[in-house]
Coordinates of N, CA and C in Angstrom, one line a residue:
X1 N 0.8 -1.2 0.0 CA 0.0 0.0 0.0 C 0.9 1.2 0.0
X2 N 0.6 2.2 -0.9 CA 1.3 3.4 -0.9 C 1.0 4.4 0.2
X3 N 1.9 5.1 0.8 CA 1.7 6.0 1.7 C 0.9 7.2 1.3
X4 N 1.0 7.4 0.0 CA 0.3 8.6 -0.6 C -0.7 8.1 -1.6
X5 N -2.0 8.2 -1.3 CA -3.0 7.8 -2.3 C -3.1 8.5 -3.6
X6 N -2.5 9.8 -3.6 CA -2.5 10.6 -4.8 C -1.4 10.2 -5.8
X7 N -0.5 9.4 -5.3 CA 0.6 9.0 -6.2 C 0.2 8.2 -7.4
X8 N -0.9 7.5 -7.3 CA -1.5 6.8 -8.4 C -1.8 7.6 -9.6
X9 N -2.2 8.9 -9.3 CA -2.6 9.9 -10.4 C -1.4 10.2 -11.3
X10 N -0.2 10.0 -10.8 CA 1.1 10.3 -11.6 C 1.3 9.3 -12.7
X11 N 0.8 8.1 -12.5 CA 1.0 7.0 -13.5 C 2.6 6.9 -13.6
X12 N 3.2 7.0 -14.8 CA 4.5 6.8 -15.1 C 5.2 8.2 -15.0
X13 N 4.6 9.3 -14.8 CA 5.2 10.6 -14.8 C 6.1 10.8 -13.6
X14 N 7.1 11.6 -13.8 CA 8.0 12.0 -12.7 C 7.3 13.1 -11.9
X15 N 7.1 12.9 -10.6 CA 6.5 13.9 -9.7 C 7.1 15.3 -9.9
X16 N 8.4 15.3 -9.9 CA 9.1 16.7 -10.0 C 8.7 17.4 -11.3
X17 N 8.7 16.7 -12.4 CA 8.3 17.3 -13.7 C 6.8 17.8 -13.7
X18 N 6.0 16.9 -13.1 CA 4.6 17.4 -12.9 C 4.5 18.6 -12.2
X19 N 5.1 18.7 -11.0 CA 5.1 19.9 -10.2 C 5.6 21.2 -10.9
X20 N 6.7 20.9 -11.7 CA 7.3 22.0 -12.4 C 6.3 22.5 -13.5
X21 N 5.5 21.7 -14.1 CA 4.6 22.1 -15.2 C 3.3 22.6 -14.7
X22 N 2.9 22.4 -13.4 CA 1.6 22.7 -12.9 C 1.3 24.2 -13.0
X23 N 2.2 25.1 -12.6 CA 1.9 26.5 -12.7 C 1.6 27.0 -14.1
X24 N 2.3 26.6 -15.1 CA 2.0 26.9 -16.5 C 0.7 26.3 -17.0
X25 N 0.4 25.1 -16.6 CA -0.9 24.5 -17.0 C -2.1 25.2 -16.3
X26 N -1.9 25.6 -15.1 CA -3.0 26.4 -14.4 C -3.2 27.7 -15.1
X27 N -2.1 28.4 -15.3 CA -2.2 29.7 -16.1 C -2.9 29.5 -17.4
X28 N -2.6 28.5 -18.2 CA -3.2 28.3 -19.5 C -4.6 28.0 -19.4
X29 N -5.0 27.2 -18.4 CA -6.4 26.9 -18.1 C -7.2 28.0 -17.8
X30 N -6.6 28.9 -16.9 CA -7.3 30.1 -16.5 C -7.6 31.1 -17.6
X31 N -6.6 31.2 -18.5 CA -6.7 32.1 -19.7 C -7.8 31.6 -20.6
X32 N -7.9 30.2 -20.7 CA -8.9 29.6 -21.5 C -10.3 29.9 -21.0
X33 N -10.5 29.8 -19.7 CA -11.8 30.0 -19.0 C -12.2 31.5 -19.1
X34 N -11.2 32.4 -19.1 CA -11.6 33.8 -19.1 C -12.2 34.3 -17.8
X35 N -12.4 35.6 -17.7 CA -12.8 36.3 -16.5 C -14.2 35.6 -15.9
X36 N -15.1 35.5 -16.8 CA -16.4 35.0 -16.4 C -16.3 33.5 -16.0
X37 N -15.5 32.8 -16.8 CA -15.4 31.3 -16.4 C -14.8 31.0 -15.2
X38 N -13.8 31.9 -14.8 CA -13.1 31.7 -13.5 C -14.1 31.8 -12.3
X39 N -15.1 32.7 -12.5 CA -16.0 32.9 -11.3 C -17.2 31.9 -11.3
X40 N -17.3 31.1 -12.3 CA -18.6 30.2 -12.4 C -18.2 28.9 -11.7
X41 N -19.1 28.4 -11.0 CA -19.1 27.0 -10.5 C -19.9 26.1 -11.3
X42 N -19.7 24.8 -11.3 CA -20.3 23.9 -12.1 C -21.7 23.5 -11.5
X43 N -21.9 23.8 -10.2 CA -23.2 23.3 -9.5 C -23.3 24.3 -8.3
X44 N -24.5 24.5 -7.9 CA -24.8 25.2 -6.7 C -24.0 24.7 -5.5
X45 N -23.3 25.5 -4.8 CA -22.6 25.0 -3.6 C -21.2 24.5 -3.9
X46 N -20.9 24.4 -5.2 CA -19.5 23.9 -5.6 C -18.5 25.1 -5.8
X47 N -17.3 24.8 -5.7 CA -16.3 25.9 -5.8 C -16.1 26.4 -7.2
X48 N -15.8 27.6 -7.4 CA -15.5 28.2 -8.7 C -14.0 27.9 -9.0
X49 N -13.6 28.1 -10.1 CA -12.2 28.0 -10.5 C -11.4 28.9 -9.7
X50 N -11.8 30.1 -9.4 CA -11.0 31.1 -8.6 C -10.9 30.5 -7.2
X51 N -11.9 29.9 -6.6 CA -11.9 29.3 -5.2 C -10.9 28.2 -5.2
X52 N -10.9 27.3 -6.3 CA -10.0 26.2 -6.3 C -8.6 26.6 -6.4
X53 N -8.3 27.7 -7.3 CA -7.0 28.2 -7.4 C -6.5 28.8 -6.0
X54 N -7.3 29.5 -5.4 CA -7.0 30.1 -4.1 C -6.6 28.9 -3.1
X55 N -7.4 27.9 -3.1 CA -7.2 26.7 -2.3 C -5.8 26.1 -2.6
X56 N -5.5 25.9 -3.9 CA -4.2 25.4 -4.3 C -3.1 26.3 -3.9
X57 N -3.3 27.6 -4.0 CA -2.2 28.5 -3.5 C -2.0 28.4 -2.0
X58 N -3.1 28.3 -1.3 CA -3.0 28.2 0.2 C -2.3 26.9 0.6
X59 N -2.7 25.9 0.0 CA -2.1 24.5 0.2 C -0.5 24.6 -0.1
X60 N -0.2 25.2 -1.2 CA 1.2 25.3 -1.5 C 2.0 26.1 -0.5
X61 N 1.4 27.2 0.0 CA 2.1 27.9 1.1 C 2.3 27.1 2.3
X62 N 1.2 26.4 2.7 CA 1.2 25.6 3.9 C 2.3 24.5 3.8
X63 N 2.3 23.8 2.6 CA 3.2 22.7 2.4 C 4.6 23.2 2.4
X64 N 4.9 24.3 1.8 CA 6.2 24.9 1.7 C 6.8 25.2 3.1
X65 N 6.0 25.8 3.9 CA 6.3 26.1 5.3 C 6.7 24.8 6.0
X66 N 5.9 23.7 5.9 CA 6.0 22.5 6.6 C 7.4 21.8 6.0
X67 N 7.6 22.0 4.7 CA 8.8 21.4 4.3 C 10.1 22.1 4.8
X68 N 10.0 23.4 4.9 CA 11.1 24.2 5.4 C 11.4 23.8 6.9
X69 N 10.2 23.6 7.6 CA 10.4 23.1 9.0 C 11.1 21.7 9.1
X70 N 10.8 20.9 8.2 CA 11.3 19.5 8.2 C 12.8 19.6 7.9
X71 N 13.2 20.5 7.0 CA 14.6 20.6 6.6 C 15.4 21.3 7.7
X72 N 14.8 22.2 8.4 CA 15.5 23.0 9.4 C 15.6 22.3 10.8
X73 N 14.7 21.5 11.1 CA 14.6 20.9 12.4 C 14.9 19.4 12.4
X74 N 15.9 19.0 13.2 CA 16.2 17.6 13.3 C 15.0 16.9 13.8
X75 N 14.7 15.7 13.2 CA 13.7 14.8 13.7 C 12.2 15.5 13.7
X76 N 12.0 16.4 12.8 CA 10.7 17.1 12.8 C 9.7 16.2 12.3
X77 N 8.5 16.2 12.9 CA 7.3 15.5 12.4 C 6.4 16.4 11.7
X78 N 6.2 16.1 10.4 CA 5.3 17.0 9.6 C 3.9 16.7 10.1
X79 N 3.1 17.7 10.4 CA 1.7 17.6 10.8 C 0.8 17.4 9.6
X80 N -0.2 16.5 9.7 CA -1.1 16.3 8.5 C -2.0 17.4 8.3
X81 N -2.5 17.6 7.1 CA -3.6 18.5 6.8 C -4.8 18.1 7.5
X82 N -5.6 19.0 8.1 CA -6.9 18.6 8.7 C -8.0 19.1 7.7
X83 N -8.4 18.3 6.8 CA -9.4 18.6 5.7 C -10.6 17.8 5.8

């Protein structure tokens, strides 16, 4: 059993390459959606593209902080996300 259930989404792709491409792919997707598309949600109560992007940015900031802690502190235990 994999420790990370999301790893299966990578298939044969290198995780570092996927991470490196993600910003450009998000930018391209948002340009395709346009200003109105970014604000639209697919169903009542569902997040808009803008809300999803903000969530991704917030998660990136949180993960980066936790990663810096792990590098800086000996034997640091990374706390899980509470979602």
